[in-house]
XYZ file of C-alpha atoms in Angstrom:
539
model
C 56.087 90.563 144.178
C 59.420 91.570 145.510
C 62.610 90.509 143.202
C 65.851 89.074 144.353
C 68.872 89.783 142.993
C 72.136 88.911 143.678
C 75.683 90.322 142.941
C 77.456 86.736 142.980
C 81.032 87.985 142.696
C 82.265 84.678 143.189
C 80.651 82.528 141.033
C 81.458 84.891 138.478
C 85.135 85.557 138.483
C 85.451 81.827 138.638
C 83.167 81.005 135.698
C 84.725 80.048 132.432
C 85.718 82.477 129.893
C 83.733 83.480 127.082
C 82.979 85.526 124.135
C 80.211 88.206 123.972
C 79.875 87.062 120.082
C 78.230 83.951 121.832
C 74.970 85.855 122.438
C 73.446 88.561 119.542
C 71.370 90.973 120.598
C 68.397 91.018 118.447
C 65.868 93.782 119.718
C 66.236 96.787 122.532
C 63.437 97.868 124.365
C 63.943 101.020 126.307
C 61.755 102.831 128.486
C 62.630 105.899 129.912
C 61.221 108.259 132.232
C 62.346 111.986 132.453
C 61.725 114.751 134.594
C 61.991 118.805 135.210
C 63.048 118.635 138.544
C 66.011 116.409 138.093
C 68.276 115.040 135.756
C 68.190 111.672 136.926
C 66.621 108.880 134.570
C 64.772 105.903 135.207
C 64.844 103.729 132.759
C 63.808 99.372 131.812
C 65.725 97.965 129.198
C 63.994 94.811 127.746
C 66.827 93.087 125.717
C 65.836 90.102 123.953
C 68.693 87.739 122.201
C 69.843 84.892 120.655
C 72.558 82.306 121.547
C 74.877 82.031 118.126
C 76.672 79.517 120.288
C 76.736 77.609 123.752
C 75.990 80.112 126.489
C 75.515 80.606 129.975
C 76.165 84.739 130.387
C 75.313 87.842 128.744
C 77.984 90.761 129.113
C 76.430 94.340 128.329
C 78.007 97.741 128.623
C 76.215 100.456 131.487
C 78.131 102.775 133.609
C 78.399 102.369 137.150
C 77.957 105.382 139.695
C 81.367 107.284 139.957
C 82.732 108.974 143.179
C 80.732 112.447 141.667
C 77.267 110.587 141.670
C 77.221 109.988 137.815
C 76.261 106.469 136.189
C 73.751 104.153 136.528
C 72.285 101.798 139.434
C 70.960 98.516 138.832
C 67.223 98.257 140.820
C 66.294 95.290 139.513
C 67.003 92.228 136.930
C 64.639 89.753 135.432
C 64.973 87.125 132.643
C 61.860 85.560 131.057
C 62.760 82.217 133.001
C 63.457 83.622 135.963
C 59.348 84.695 135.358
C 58.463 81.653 134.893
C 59.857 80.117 137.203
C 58.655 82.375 139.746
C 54.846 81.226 138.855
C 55.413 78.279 140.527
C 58.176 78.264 142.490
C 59.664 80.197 144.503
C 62.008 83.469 143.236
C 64.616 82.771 140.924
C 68.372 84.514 142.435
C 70.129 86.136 139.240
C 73.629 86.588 139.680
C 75.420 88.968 138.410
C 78.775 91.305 138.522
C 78.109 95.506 137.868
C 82.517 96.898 137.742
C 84.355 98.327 135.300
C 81.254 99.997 133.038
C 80.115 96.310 132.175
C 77.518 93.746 133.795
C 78.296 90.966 133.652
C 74.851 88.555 133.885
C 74.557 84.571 134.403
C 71.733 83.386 132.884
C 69.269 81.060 134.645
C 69.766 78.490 131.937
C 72.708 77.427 129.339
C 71.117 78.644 126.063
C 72.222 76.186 122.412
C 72.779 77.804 119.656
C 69.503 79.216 118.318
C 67.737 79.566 121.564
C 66.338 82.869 122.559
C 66.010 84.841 125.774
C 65.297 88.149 127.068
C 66.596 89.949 130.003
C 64.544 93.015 131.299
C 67.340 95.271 133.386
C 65.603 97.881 135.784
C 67.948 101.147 136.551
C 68.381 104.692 137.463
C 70.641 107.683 137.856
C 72.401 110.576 136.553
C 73.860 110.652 132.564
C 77.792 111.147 132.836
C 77.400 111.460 129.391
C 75.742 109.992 126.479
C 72.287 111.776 127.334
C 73.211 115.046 127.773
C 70.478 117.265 129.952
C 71.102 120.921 129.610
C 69.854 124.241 128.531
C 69.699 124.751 125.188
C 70.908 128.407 123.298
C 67.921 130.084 124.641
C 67.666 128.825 128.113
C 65.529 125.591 127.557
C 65.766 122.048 128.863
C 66.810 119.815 127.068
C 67.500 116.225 126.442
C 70.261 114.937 123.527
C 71.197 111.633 123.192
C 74.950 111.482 121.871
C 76.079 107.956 121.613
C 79.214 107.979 119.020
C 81.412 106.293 119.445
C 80.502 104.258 122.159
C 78.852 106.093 124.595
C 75.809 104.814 124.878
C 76.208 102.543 127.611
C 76.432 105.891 129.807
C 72.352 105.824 129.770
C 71.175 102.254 128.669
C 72.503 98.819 128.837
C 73.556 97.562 126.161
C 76.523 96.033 123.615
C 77.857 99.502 122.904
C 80.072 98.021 119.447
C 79.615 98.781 116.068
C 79.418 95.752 114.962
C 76.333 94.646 117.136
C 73.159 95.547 115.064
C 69.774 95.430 116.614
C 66.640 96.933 116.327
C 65.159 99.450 119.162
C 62.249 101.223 120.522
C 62.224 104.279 122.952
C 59.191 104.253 125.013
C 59.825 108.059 126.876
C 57.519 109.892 129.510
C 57.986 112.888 129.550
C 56.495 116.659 130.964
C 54.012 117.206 128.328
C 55.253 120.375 126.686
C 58.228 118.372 124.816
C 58.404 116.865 121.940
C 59.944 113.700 121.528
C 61.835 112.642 118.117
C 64.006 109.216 117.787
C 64.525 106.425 115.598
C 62.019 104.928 113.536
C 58.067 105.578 113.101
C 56.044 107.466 115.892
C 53.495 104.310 116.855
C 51.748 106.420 119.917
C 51.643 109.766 122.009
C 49.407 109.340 125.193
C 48.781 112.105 127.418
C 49.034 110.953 130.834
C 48.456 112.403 134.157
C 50.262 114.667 136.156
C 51.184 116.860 132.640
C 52.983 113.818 131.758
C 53.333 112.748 127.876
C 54.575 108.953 126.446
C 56.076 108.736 123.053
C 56.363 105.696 121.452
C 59.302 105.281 118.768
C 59.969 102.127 117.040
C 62.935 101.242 114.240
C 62.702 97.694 112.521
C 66.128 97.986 110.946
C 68.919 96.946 112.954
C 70.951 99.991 114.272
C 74.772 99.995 115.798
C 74.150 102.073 119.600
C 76.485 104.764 117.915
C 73.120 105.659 115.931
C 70.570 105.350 117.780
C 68.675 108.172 119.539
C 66.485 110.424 121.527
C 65.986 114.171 121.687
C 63.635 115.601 124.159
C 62.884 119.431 124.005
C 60.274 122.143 122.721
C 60.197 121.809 119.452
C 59.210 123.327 116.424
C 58.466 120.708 113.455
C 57.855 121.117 109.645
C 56.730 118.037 107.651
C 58.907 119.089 104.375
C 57.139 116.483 102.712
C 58.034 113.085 100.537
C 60.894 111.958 98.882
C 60.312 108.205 97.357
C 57.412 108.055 100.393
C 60.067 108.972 102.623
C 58.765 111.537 104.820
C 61.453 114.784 105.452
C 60.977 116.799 108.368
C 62.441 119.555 110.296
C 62.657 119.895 114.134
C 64.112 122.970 115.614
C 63.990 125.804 118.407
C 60.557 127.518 118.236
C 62.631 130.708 118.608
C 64.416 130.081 115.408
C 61.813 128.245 113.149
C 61.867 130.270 110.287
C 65.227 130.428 109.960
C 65.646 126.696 110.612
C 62.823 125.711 108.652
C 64.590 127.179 105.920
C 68.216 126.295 106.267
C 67.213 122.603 107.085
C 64.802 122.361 103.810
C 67.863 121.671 101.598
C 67.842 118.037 103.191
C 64.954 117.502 100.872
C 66.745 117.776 97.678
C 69.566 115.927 98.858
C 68.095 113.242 100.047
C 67.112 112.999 96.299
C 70.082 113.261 94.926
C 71.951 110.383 96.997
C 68.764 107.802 96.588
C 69.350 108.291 92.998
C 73.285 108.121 92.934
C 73.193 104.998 95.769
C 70.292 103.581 95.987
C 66.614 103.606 98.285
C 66.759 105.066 101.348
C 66.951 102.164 104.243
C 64.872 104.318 107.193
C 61.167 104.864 106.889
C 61.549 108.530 107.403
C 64.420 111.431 107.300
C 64.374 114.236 110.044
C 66.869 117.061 110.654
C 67.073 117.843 113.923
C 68.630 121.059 115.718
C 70.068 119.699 119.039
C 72.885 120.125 121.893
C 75.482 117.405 119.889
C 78.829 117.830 120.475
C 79.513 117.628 117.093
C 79.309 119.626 113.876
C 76.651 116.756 113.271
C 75.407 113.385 114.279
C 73.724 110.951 111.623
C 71.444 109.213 114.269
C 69.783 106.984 111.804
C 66.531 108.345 110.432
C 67.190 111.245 113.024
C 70.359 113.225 112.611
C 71.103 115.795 114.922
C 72.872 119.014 114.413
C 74.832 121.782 116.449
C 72.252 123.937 117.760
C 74.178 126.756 115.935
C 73.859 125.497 112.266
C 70.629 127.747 112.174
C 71.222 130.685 110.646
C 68.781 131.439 108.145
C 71.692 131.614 105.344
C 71.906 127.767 103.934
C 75.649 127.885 105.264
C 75.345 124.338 106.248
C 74.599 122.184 103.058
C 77.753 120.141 102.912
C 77.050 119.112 106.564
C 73.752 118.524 105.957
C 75.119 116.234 103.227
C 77.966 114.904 104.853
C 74.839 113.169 107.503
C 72.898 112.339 105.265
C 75.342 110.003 103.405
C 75.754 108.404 106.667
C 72.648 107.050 106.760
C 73.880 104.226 104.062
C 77.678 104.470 104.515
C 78.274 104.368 108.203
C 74.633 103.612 109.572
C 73.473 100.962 107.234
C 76.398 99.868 106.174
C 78.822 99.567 109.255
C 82.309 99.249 110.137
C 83.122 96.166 111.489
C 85.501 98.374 114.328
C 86.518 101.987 114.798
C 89.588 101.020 113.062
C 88.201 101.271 109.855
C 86.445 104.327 110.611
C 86.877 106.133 107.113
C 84.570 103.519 105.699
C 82.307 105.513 107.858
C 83.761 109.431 107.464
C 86.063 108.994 104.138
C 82.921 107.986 102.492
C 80.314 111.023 103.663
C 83.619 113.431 102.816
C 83.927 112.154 99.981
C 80.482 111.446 98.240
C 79.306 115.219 99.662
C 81.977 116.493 97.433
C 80.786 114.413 94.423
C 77.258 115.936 95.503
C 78.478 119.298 95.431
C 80.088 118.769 92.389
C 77.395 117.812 90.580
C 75.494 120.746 91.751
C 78.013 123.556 91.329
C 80.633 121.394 88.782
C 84.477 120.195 88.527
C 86.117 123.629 89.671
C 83.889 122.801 93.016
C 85.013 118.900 93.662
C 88.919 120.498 92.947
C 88.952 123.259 95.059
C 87.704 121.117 97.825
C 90.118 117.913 97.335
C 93.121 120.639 97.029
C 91.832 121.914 100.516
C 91.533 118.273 101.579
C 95.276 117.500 100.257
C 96.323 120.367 102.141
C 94.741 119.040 105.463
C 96.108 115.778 105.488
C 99.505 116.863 104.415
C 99.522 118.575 107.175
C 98.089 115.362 109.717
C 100.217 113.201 108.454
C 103.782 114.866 108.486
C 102.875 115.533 112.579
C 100.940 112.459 113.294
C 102.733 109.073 111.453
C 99.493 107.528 111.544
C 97.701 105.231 109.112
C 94.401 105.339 108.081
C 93.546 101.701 109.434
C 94.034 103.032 113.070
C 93.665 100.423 115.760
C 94.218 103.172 118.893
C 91.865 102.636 121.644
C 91.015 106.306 121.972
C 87.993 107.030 119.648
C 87.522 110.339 119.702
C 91.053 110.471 118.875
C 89.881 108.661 115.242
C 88.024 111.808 114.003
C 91.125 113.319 112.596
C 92.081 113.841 108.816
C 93.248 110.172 108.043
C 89.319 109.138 108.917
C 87.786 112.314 106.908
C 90.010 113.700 104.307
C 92.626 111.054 103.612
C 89.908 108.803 103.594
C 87.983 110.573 100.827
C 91.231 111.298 98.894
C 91.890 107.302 98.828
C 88.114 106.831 97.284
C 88.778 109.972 94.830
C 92.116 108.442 93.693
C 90.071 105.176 93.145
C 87.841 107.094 91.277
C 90.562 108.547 88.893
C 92.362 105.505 88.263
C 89.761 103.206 87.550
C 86.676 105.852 86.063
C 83.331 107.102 87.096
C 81.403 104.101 85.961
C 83.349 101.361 87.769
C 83.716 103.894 90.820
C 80.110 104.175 90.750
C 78.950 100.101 89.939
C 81.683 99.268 92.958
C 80.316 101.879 95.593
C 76.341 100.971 94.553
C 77.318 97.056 95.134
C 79.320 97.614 98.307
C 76.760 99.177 100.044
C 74.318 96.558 98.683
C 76.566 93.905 99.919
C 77.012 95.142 103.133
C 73.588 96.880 104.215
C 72.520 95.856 107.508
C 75.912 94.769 107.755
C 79.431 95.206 108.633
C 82.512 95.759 106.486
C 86.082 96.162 106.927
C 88.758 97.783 104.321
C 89.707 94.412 103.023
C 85.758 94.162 102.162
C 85.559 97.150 100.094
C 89.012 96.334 98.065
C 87.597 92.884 96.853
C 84.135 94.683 95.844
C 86.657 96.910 93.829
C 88.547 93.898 92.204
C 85.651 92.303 91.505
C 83.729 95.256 89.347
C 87.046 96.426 87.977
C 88.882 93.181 87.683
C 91.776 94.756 88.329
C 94.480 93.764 91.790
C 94.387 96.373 94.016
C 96.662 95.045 96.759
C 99.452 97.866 96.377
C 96.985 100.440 96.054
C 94.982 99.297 99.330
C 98.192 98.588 100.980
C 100.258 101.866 100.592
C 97.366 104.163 101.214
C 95.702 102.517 103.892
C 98.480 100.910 105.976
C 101.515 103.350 105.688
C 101.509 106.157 107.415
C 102.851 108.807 104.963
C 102.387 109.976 101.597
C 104.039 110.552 98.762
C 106.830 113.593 98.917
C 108.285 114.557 95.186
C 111.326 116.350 94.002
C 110.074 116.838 90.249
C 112.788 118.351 87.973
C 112.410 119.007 84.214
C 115.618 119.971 81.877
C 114.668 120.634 78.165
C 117.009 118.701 75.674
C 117.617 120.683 72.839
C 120.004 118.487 70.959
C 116.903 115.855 71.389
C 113.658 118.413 71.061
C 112.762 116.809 74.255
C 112.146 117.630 77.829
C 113.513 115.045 80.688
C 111.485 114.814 83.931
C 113.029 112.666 86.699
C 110.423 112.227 89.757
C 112.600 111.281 92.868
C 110.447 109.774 95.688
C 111.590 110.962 99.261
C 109.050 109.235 101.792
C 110.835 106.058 103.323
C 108.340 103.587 101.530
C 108.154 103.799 97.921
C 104.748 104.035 96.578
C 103.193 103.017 93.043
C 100.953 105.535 91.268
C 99.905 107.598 87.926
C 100.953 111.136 87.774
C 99.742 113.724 84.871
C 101.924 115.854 83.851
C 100.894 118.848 81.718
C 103.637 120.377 78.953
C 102.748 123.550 77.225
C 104.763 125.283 74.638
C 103.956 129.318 73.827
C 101.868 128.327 70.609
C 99.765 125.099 71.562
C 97.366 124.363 74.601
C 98.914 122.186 76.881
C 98.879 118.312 76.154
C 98.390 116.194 79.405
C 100.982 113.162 79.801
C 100.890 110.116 82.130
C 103.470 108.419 83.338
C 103.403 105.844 85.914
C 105.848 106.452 88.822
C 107.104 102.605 90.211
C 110.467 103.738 91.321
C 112.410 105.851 94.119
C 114.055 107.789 90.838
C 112.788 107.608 87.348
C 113.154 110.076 84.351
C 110.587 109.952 81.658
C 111.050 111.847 78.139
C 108.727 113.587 75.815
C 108.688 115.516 72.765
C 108.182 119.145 72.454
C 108.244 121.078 69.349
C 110.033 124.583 71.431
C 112.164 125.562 74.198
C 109.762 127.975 75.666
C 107.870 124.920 77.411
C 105.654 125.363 80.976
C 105.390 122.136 82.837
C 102.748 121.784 86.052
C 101.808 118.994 87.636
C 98.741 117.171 89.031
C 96.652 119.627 86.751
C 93.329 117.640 87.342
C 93.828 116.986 91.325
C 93.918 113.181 90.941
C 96.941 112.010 93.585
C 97.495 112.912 97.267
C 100.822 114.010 97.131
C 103.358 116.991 98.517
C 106.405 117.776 96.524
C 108.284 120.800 94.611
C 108.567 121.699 90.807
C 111.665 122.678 89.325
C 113.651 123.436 86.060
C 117.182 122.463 85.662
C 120.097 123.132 83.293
């Protein structure tokens, strides 16, 4: 039976506004046919949703063709009653509006609030990006999804935001020789004719499109084996297997070691996946993809490996609400793969790599005036040291100020409040305030939403008359910022003795006893405060 569209431009620039939070997309259904020959895709998306409100249109993200033949063309465009209809009448027209990356679909029927639909989009053409279909470091085809941040819609339809959750299934044919690996259980692999192959992937926990997946190539797997009846694996190059085998191993053990610090895992199964990602790494959930390059045979990667696999509860599970609070996301895998690593290799470990951190987003911040709660429009532009290493600093100084246990009780119930979920900052501070019962307005406020740091001009004079030494702390940032400070004061014949004072002020002096002259006075001796600043005596 032939279908009839139609691309009613008219009806739809006319027809009243409204908001894509209107309709939630509960499941995707994606079928997707690739070939040797060519990189173009053919692909049905099945999208079934709900109306939360009133609706008469569905809005999803997909790339039109662009003047160099890359994007995606609509073939075809069905609803379930459009179907219906059709069986006994005759063919339903479904207008709708493909510009500017979106389409823009009006439904055959006004949905209420709780009614269900499904739309089943037809469509081919070449990845501009997203899916990227290349040759691999030893010459191979390959195919990598790459959705973050939002580039999904570059190879399916669909509501490419964070803080649209649904589940998904990848149906792929494929030449036979690959291997297919995505979100989710494995439910079949058919060989077909023609050396053809389908895969069958399906994930029951609702996914952001940032996370979810496919990657297409000649693998080499190893089953790693169970951790809490999760299932580990390893996919990677046949020409590398033994050393990826072992360098990708080590996600066994740490996979342990976060399900015990934050709780059960929330994907049926774990796999490490050499790929073509554009990034260091990519925490696909239950499928995180690394640079193909992060095989070497040496273990050099563990903190990446660690850095994804946080992901899958702090970023993946749990969920920004928007890219603006991205270092719910990042601050919280930089952060938590130091705690790993310190409790691995201990305390000289987690300092060494905050100091380098410090260091880092000194130097952001004094170029960039940004804050960490970034609203920009330009994503990519997010994965800078405010996200990552400013983030993890604000968690560490959280950490410090209010101990391991309440650190620890706050981060567990956060992501327990919020899996499946989204979050934004404000979410996380009132989980804080509630475990610690303390108000953590200025704290949230000054590292979060000003965009600098602390800058110190610490002087010390020793007061003989007194047996005292005077320490005045002079802020020189523009906004004045509330926070603990250790000092350390050591005299020749006793071990240093570690002072806090808590700095309020633009200038304040603070006095302490010392038995001698010949003091030493350092400060920040246990890395607790992102800060810059000089140390100096006086007479």
């Amino acid at each position: 039976m032939k279908r009839v569209l139609l691309g009613c431009f008219v009806l739809l620039f006319i027809a009243p506004a409204f908001s894509q939070r209107s309709i939630d997309v509960l499941h995707y259904k994606y079928e997707i046919s690739l070939s040797d020959t060519t990189d173009n895709i053919y692909g049905i998306a099945t999208i079934y949703f709900k109306a939360n409100e009133p609706a008469e249109f569905l809005e999803l993200d997909l790339t039109k063709i662009n003047g160099i033949g890359k994007g995606m063309k609509i073939t075809d465009l069905n609803t379930m009653e459009a179907l219906d209809i059709r069986i006994t009448a005759s063919p339903l027209l479904i207008e709708y509006l493909h510009e500017n990356d979106k389409v823009k679909i009006k439904l055959p029927k006004k949905l209420l609030p709780g009614e269900n639909d499904t739309i089943t989009i037809e469509y081919k053409g070449i990845p501009g990006d997203g899916l990227i279909i290349s040759k691999n470091k030893y010459g191979n085809r390959t195919f990598f999804s790459d959705n973050w941040p939002n580039r999904a819609h570059n190879w399916i339809p669909c509501v490419d935001d964070p803080a649209d959750k649904a589940t998904v299934e990848f149906i792929i044919t494929a030449p036979s020789h690959y291997q297919v690996i995505s979100n989710g259980m494995q439910v079949e692999e058919t060989n077909l004719f023609n050396n053809k192959k389908l895969t069958h992937y399906r994930e029951d926990v609702p996914l952001p499109t940032k996370v979810m997946v496919i990657g297409v190539a000649d693998f080499a797997v190893n089953n790693v084996g169970d951790v809490n009846c999760v299932p580990v694996s390893t996919w990677v190059y046949p020409e590398n297997k033994k050393e990826g085998f072992y360098d990708y191993a080590i996600g066994k053990e740490i996979l342990a070691w976060y399900i015990n610090y934050i709780g059960p895992f929330p994907y049926k199964k774990l796999a490490n996946v050499q790929s073509k990602t554009i990034f260091g790494g990519m925490e696909n959930a239950g499928a995180i993809f690394y640079f193909e390059n992060s095989v070497t045979g040496k273990r050099e990667e563990e903190a990446l490996i660690a850095h994804e696999i946080v992901h899958q509860w702090f970023g993946d599970m749990a969920t920004e609400k928007s890219f603006a609070h991205l270092w719910l996301s990042e601050g919280f895998a930089t952060y938590l793969t130091h705690v790993y690593l310190e409790s691995k290799y201990g305390t000289d470990s987690l300092n060494s790599r905050m100091k380098a951190d410090r260091e880092t987003v000194i130097d952001f911040v004094n170029s960039s005036q940004k804050r960490v709660v970034d609203f920009s429009p330009d994503y990519m532009q997010l994965l800078n040291a405010n996200s990552y290493q400013k983030g993890g600093w604000v968690l560490h100084m959280l950490r410090r100020q209010l101990g391991d246990s309440v650190f620890h009780k706050a981060i567990r119930q956060y992501y327990a409040t919020y899996a499946g979920k989204n979050a934004d900052s404000k979410d996380l501070q009132t989980i804080f305030e509630t475990i610690s019962g303390k108000n953590l307005n200025v704290f949230f406020d000054q590292w979060l939403h000003t965009p600098e740091n602390p800058k110190l001009n610490i002087t010390w004079k020793y007061q003989a008359k007194e047996k005292s030494v005077a320490i005045t702390v002079e802020q020189l940032q523009n906004k004045i910022f509330e926070f603990p400070l250790e000092i350390a004061i050591g005299v020749t014949s006793a071990k240093k003795q570690i002072k806090k004072i808590n700095v309020t002020k633009k200038v304040e002096t603070f006095y302490f006893p010392v038995s001698s002259s010949s003091i030493s006075i350092s400060v920040d001796p246990n890395t607790s405060l992102l800060f810059q600043g000089t140390l100096a005596a006086t007479k």
